[in-house]
């Protein structure tokens, strides 16, 4: 399965962006991670195959929304009220089965190439 992320860009604090990630095949859970310069990759959000279960990092809860369209094999990340500290390379990830540690990058089987989000103050 190949993942293609898009939608990043340069915005001002308080603005919104929507990221998309298209998968070439069927996946199970899908997630977004991000990595800021000089920092480790961190979990942002995850959605189950059905879309019925979502989890978020505390830092984005209430501002970001993850969703998916299984007919299009696509996952989205709607990001509102963006802050400069949201600046990072955003990666989508997918796994091929249930996971017990959704926050861990190691639990994911497939990764996209990343899309850059830059939030200016």
Short mmCIF file of C-alpha atoms in Angstrom, two decimals:
data_model
loop_
_atom_site.label_atom_id
_atom_site.label_comp_id
_atom_site.label_asym_id
_atom_site.label_seq_id
_atom_site.Cartn_x
_atom_site.Cartn_y
_atom_site.Cartn_z
CA UNK A 1 0.00 0.00 0.00
CA UNK A 2 1.30 3.44 -0.92
CA UNK A 3 0.21 6.60 0.85
CA UNK A 4 0.21 10.05 -0.75
CA UNK A 5 -0.18 13.03 1.56
CA UNK A 6 -1.10 16.53 0.41
CA UNK A 7 -2.54 19.80 1.61
CA UNK A 8 0.30 21.37 3.55
CA UNK A 9 1.25 25.00 3.21
CA UNK A 10 2.16 28.27 4.85
CA UNK A 11 -0.58 29.86 6.95
CA UNK A 12 -0.90 32.38 9.75
CA UNK A 13 -1.73 31.58 13.34
CA UNK A 14 -5.46 31.04 13.74
CA UNK A 15 -5.94 29.83 10.17
CA UNK A 16 -7.14 26.41 9.05
CA UNK A 17 -5.78 23.73 6.74
CA UNK A 18 -7.02 20.34 5.63
CA UNK A 19 -4.56 17.58 4.92
CA UNK A 20 -5.44 14.58 2.78
CA UNK A 21 -3.82 11.19 2.48
CA UNK A 22 -4.82 8.83 -0.30
CA UNK A 23 -4.02 5.13 0.00
CA UNK A 24 -3.49 2.89 -3.01
CA UNK A 25 -5.30 0.03 -1.30
CA UNK A 26 -7.40 -0.94 1.64
CA UNK A 27 -6.02 -0.18 5.09
CA UNK A 28 -7.14 -0.74 8.65
CA UNK A 29 -6.43 2.11 11.06
CA UNK A 30 -5.00 5.33 9.70
CA UNK A 31 -3.18 8.06 11.55
CA UNK A 32 -1.30 11.31 11.32
CA UNK A 33 2.05 11.97 12.91
CA UNK A 34 4.22 15.06 12.75
CA UNK A 35 7.86 15.88 13.15
CA UNK A 36 9.20 19.32 13.88
CA UNK A 37 12.85 20.23 13.19
CA UNK A 38 15.10 18.72 15.82
CA UNK A 39 12.31 16.76 17.45
CA UNK A 40 11.10 13.20 17.38
CA UNK A 41 8.09 12.12 15.37
CA UNK A 42 4.97 12.50 17.48
CA UNK A 43 1.46 11.12 17.28
CA UNK A 44 -1.32 13.50 16.24
CA UNK A 45 -4.49 11.49 15.61
CA UNK A 46 -5.78 8.08 14.62
CA UNK A 47 -9.04 6.77 13.16
CA UNK A 48 -10.32 3.23 13.05
CA UNK A 49 -11.36 1.50 9.83
CA UNK A 50 -15.04 2.22 10.44
CA UNK A 51 -14.37 5.78 11.51
CA UNK A 52 -16.18 5.10 14.74
CA UNK A 53 -13.14 5.45 16.96
CA UNK A 54 -10.81 8.41 16.95
CA UNK A 55 -8.03 9.41 19.31
CA UNK A 56 -6.03 12.62 19.49
CA UNK A 57 -2.92 13.94 21.09
CA UNK A 58 -3.73 16.33 23.91
CA UNK A 59 -1.96 19.14 22.08
CA UNK A 60 -4.45 19.06 19.18
CA UNK A 61 -7.64 17.92 20.91
CA UNK A 62 -10.51 20.28 20.15
CA UNK A 63 -8.68 21.89 17.22
CA UNK A 64 -7.97 18.99 14.83
CA UNK A 65 -10.43 16.48 13.42
CA UNK A 66 -9.50 13.24 11.68
CA UNK A 67 -11.94 11.60 9.28
CA UNK A 68 -11.88 9.10 6.46
CA UNK A 69 -13.70 8.19 3.29
CA UNK A 70 -13.28 4.47 2.69
CA UNK A 71 -14.83 4.68 -0.77
CA UNK A 72 -11.86 6.85 -1.70
CA UNK A 73 -9.31 5.15 0.59
CA UNK A 74 -8.56 8.60 1.92
CA UNK A 75 -8.01 10.03 5.39
CA UNK A 76 -8.25 13.72 6.22
CA UNK A 77 -6.96 15.95 8.98
CA UNK A 78 -8.88 19.18 9.44
CA UNK A 79 -6.71 21.57 11.40
CA UNK A 80 -8.30 24.67 12.89
CA UNK A 81 -6.93 27.42 15.10
CA UNK A 82 -3.41 26.62 14.00
CA UNK A 83 -0.53 27.70 16.22
CA UNK A 84 3.14 28.27 15.42
CA UNK A 85 3.95 25.17 17.47
CA UNK A 86 1.95 23.10 14.95
CA UNK A 87 4.68 23.76 12.40
CA UNK A 88 6.03 20.39 11.29
CA UNK A 89 6.26 17.83 8.55
CA UNK A 90 3.02 15.87 8.75
CA UNK A 91 3.02 12.18 7.87
CA UNK A 92 0.11 9.87 7.32
CA UNK A 93 0.40 6.27 8.36
CA UNK A 94 -1.67 3.14 8.08
CA UNK A 95 -1.69 -0.29 9.61
CA UNK A 96 -2.99 -3.60 8.33
CA UNK A 97 -4.66 -4.74 11.54
CA UNK A 98 -5.62 -3.80 15.08
CA UNK A 99 -3.01 -2.10 17.21
CA UNK A 100 -2.63 -1.91 20.95
CA UNK A 101 -0.26 1.04 20.85
CA UNK A 102 -1.66 3.54 18.36
CA UNK A 103 0.65 6.31 19.52
CA UNK A 104 3.77 4.40 18.49
CA UNK A 105 5.16 4.89 14.98
CA UNK A 106 6.46 1.30 15.08
CA UNK A 107 2.90 -0.02 15.07
CA UNK A 108 2.24 1.27 11.56
CA UNK A 109 3.05 -0.65 8.40
CA UNK A 110 2.80 2.06 5.75
CA UNK A 111 3.93 5.68 5.62
CA UNK A 112 3.39 8.60 3.30
CA UNK A 113 6.11 11.02 2.24
CA UNK A 114 5.07 13.90 4.47
CA UNK A 115 3.57 17.30 3.77
CA UNK A 116 4.94 20.48 5.33
CA UNK A 117 2.77 22.72 7.47
CA UNK A 118 4.23 26.08 8.47
CA UNK A 119 2.33 28.39 10.80
CA UNK A 120 3.60 31.92 11.17
CA UNK A 121 2.89 34.07 14.19
#
